[in-house]
Tab-separated table of C-alpha atoms in Angstrom:
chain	number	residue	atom	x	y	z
A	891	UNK	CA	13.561	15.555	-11.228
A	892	UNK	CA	14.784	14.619	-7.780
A	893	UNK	CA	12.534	12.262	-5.695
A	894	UNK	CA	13.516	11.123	-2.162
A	895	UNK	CA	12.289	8.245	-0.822
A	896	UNK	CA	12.686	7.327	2.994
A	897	UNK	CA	13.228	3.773	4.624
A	898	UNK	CA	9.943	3.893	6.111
A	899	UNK	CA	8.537	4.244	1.739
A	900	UNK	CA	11.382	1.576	0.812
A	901	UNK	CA	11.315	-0.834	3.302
A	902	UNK	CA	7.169	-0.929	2.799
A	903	UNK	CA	8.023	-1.279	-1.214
A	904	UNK	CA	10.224	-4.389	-0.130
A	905	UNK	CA	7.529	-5.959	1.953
A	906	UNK	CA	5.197	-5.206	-0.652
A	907	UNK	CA	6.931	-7.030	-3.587
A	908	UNK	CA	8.266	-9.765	-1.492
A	909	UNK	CA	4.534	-10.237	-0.743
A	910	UNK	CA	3.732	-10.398	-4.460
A	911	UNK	CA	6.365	-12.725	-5.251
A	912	UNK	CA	4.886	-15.015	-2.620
A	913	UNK	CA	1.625	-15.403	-4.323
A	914	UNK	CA	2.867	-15.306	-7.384
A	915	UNK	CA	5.118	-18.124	-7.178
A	916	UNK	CA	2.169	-19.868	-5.194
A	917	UNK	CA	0.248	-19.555	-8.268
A	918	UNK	CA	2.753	-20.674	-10.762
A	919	UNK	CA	3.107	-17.134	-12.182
A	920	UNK	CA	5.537	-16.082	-14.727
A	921	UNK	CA	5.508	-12.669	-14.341
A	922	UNK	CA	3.247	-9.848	-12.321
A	923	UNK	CA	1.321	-7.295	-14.071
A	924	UNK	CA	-0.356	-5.415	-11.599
A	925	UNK	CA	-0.386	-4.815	-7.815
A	926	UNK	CA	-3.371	-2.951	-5.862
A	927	UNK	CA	-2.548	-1.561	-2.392
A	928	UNK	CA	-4.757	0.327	-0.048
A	929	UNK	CA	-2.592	2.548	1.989
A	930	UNK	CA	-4.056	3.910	5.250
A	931	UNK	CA	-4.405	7.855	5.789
A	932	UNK	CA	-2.121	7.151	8.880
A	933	UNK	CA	0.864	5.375	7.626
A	934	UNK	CA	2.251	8.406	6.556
A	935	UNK	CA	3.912	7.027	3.593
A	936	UNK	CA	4.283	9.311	-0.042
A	937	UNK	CA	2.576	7.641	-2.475
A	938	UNK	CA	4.665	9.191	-4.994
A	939	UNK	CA	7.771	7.969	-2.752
A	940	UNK	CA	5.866	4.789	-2.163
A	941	UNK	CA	5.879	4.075	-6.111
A	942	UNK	CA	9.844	5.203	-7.296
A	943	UNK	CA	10.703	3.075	-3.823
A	944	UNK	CA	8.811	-0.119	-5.283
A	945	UNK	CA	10.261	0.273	-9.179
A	946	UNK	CA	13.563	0.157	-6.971
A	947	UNK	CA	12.517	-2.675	-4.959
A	948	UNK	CA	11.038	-4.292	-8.314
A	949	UNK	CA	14.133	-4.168	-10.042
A	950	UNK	CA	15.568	-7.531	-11.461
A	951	UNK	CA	12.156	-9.425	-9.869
A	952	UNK	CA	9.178	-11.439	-11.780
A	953	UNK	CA	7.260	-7.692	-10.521
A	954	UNK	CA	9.870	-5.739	-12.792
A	955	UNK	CA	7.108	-4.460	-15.087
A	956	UNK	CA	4.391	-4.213	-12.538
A	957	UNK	CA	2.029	-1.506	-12.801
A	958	UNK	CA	1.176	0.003	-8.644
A	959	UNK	CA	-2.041	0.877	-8.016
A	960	UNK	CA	-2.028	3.033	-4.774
A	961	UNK	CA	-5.972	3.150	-2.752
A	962	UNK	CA	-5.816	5.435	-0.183
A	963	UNK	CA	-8.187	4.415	3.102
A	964	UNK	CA	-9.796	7.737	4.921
A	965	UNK	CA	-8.059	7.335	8.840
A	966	UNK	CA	-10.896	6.924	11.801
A	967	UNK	CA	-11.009	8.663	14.798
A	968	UNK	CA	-13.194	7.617	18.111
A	969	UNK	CA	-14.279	10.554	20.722
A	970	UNK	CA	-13.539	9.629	24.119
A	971	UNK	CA	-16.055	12.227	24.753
A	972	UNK	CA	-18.962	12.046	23.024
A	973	UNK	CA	-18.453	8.480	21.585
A	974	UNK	CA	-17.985	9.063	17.687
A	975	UNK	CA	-16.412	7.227	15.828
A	976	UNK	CA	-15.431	8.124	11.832
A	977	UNK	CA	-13.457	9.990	9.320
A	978	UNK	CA	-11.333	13.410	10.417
A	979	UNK	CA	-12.380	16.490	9.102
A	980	UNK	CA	-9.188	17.854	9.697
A	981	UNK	CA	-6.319	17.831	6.753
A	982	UNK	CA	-3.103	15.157	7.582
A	983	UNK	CA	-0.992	17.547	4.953
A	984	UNK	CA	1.894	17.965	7.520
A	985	UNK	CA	2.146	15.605	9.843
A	986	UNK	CA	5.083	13.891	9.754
A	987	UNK	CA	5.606	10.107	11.248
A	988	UNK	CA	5.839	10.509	14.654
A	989	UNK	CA	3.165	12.824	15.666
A	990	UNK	CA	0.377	10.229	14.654
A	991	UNK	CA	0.862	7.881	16.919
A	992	UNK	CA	0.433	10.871	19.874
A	993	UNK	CA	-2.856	10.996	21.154
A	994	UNK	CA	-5.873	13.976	20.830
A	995	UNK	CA	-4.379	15.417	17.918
A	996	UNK	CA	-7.567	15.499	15.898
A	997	UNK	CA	-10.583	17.650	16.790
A	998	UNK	CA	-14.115	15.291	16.836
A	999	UNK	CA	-16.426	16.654	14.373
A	1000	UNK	CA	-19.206	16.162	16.632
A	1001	UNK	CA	-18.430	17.456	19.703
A	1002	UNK	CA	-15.168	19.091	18.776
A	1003	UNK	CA	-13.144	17.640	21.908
A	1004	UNK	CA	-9.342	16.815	21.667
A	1005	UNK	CA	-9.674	13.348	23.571
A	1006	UNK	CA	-9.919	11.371	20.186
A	1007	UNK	CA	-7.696	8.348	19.272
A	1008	UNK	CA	-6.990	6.862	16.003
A	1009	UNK	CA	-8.984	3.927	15.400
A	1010	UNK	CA	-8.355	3.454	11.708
A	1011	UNK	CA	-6.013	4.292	8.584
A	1012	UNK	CA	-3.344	2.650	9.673
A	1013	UNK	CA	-2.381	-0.296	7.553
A	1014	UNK	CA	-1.369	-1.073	4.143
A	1015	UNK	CA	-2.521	-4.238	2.547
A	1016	UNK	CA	-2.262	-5.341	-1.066
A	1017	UNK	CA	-5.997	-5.886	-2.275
A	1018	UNK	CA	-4.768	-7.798	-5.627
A	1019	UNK	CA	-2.243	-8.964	-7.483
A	1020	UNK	CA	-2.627	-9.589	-11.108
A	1021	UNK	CA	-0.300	-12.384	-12.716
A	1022	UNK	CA	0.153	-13.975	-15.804
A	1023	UNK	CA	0.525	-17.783	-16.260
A	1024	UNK	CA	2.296	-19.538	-18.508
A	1025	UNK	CA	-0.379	-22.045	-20.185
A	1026	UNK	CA	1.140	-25.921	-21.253
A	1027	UNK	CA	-0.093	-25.290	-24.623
A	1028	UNK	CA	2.959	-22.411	-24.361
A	1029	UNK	CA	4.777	-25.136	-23.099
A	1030	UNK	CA	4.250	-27.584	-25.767
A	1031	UNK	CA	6.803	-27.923	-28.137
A	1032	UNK	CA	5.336	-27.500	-31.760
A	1033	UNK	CA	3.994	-29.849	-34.019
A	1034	UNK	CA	5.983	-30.591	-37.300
A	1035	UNK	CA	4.318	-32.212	-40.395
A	1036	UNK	CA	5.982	-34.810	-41.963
């Protein structure tokens, strides 16, 4: 199986476990276990991409053996028109990365004018990161009896 990932999906999955790295080292970790992300409607990133890029971007790093947990966040529109503001009710399957950030492509649900804008969905964030921590006692060198 073939999977293609873009920059825009790797250079995300870099940020991502660079950010991970941060805290864990922050926190003393030894190694990360899990990372939770919530991943805006409006990014346009692949979560499927999103994942091979970060085992890439993983690779050789204390977030190796990570397991990615990928949220995705519902993107909000505002009416210009009629003053709502909430989820689409249109489907994003499509769109590729440019055409987002054009305005009065979505329909308002309310009024069903084009003069929307995008007023949420799009930013990734990691939610949690899971680490574990080495203890002292695993530190300790063992006791011998005499």
């Amino acid at each position: 199986m073939w999977v293609i990932i873009t920059l825009h999906e790797y250079s995300t999955a870099v940020g991502i476990v660079q950010t991970a790295i941060d805290v864990a080292k922050k926190n003393n970790a030894t190694s990360i276990k899990k990372i939770e992300l919530s991943v805006g409607e409006f990014t346009m990133l692949n979560s499927d991409q999103l994942t091979f890029a970060f085992e890439i971007a993983a690779e050789g790093t204390m977030a190796e053996k990570a397991e990615l947990q990928i949220e995705t966040q519902k993107g909000k529109i505002k009416c210009e028109e009629c003053g709502f503001k909430g989820p689409i009710h249109q489907s994003t399957e499509g769109l590729d990365h440019f055409l987002v950030n054009l305005q009065n492509i979505f329909e308002c649900p309310k009024c069903h004018s084009n003069r929307t804008k995008i007023v949420g969905g799009r930013d990734v964030f990691v939610k949690n990161i899971e680490v574990e921590i080495e203890t002292e006692q695993e530190n300790a060198p063992e006791a011998t009896s005499p």
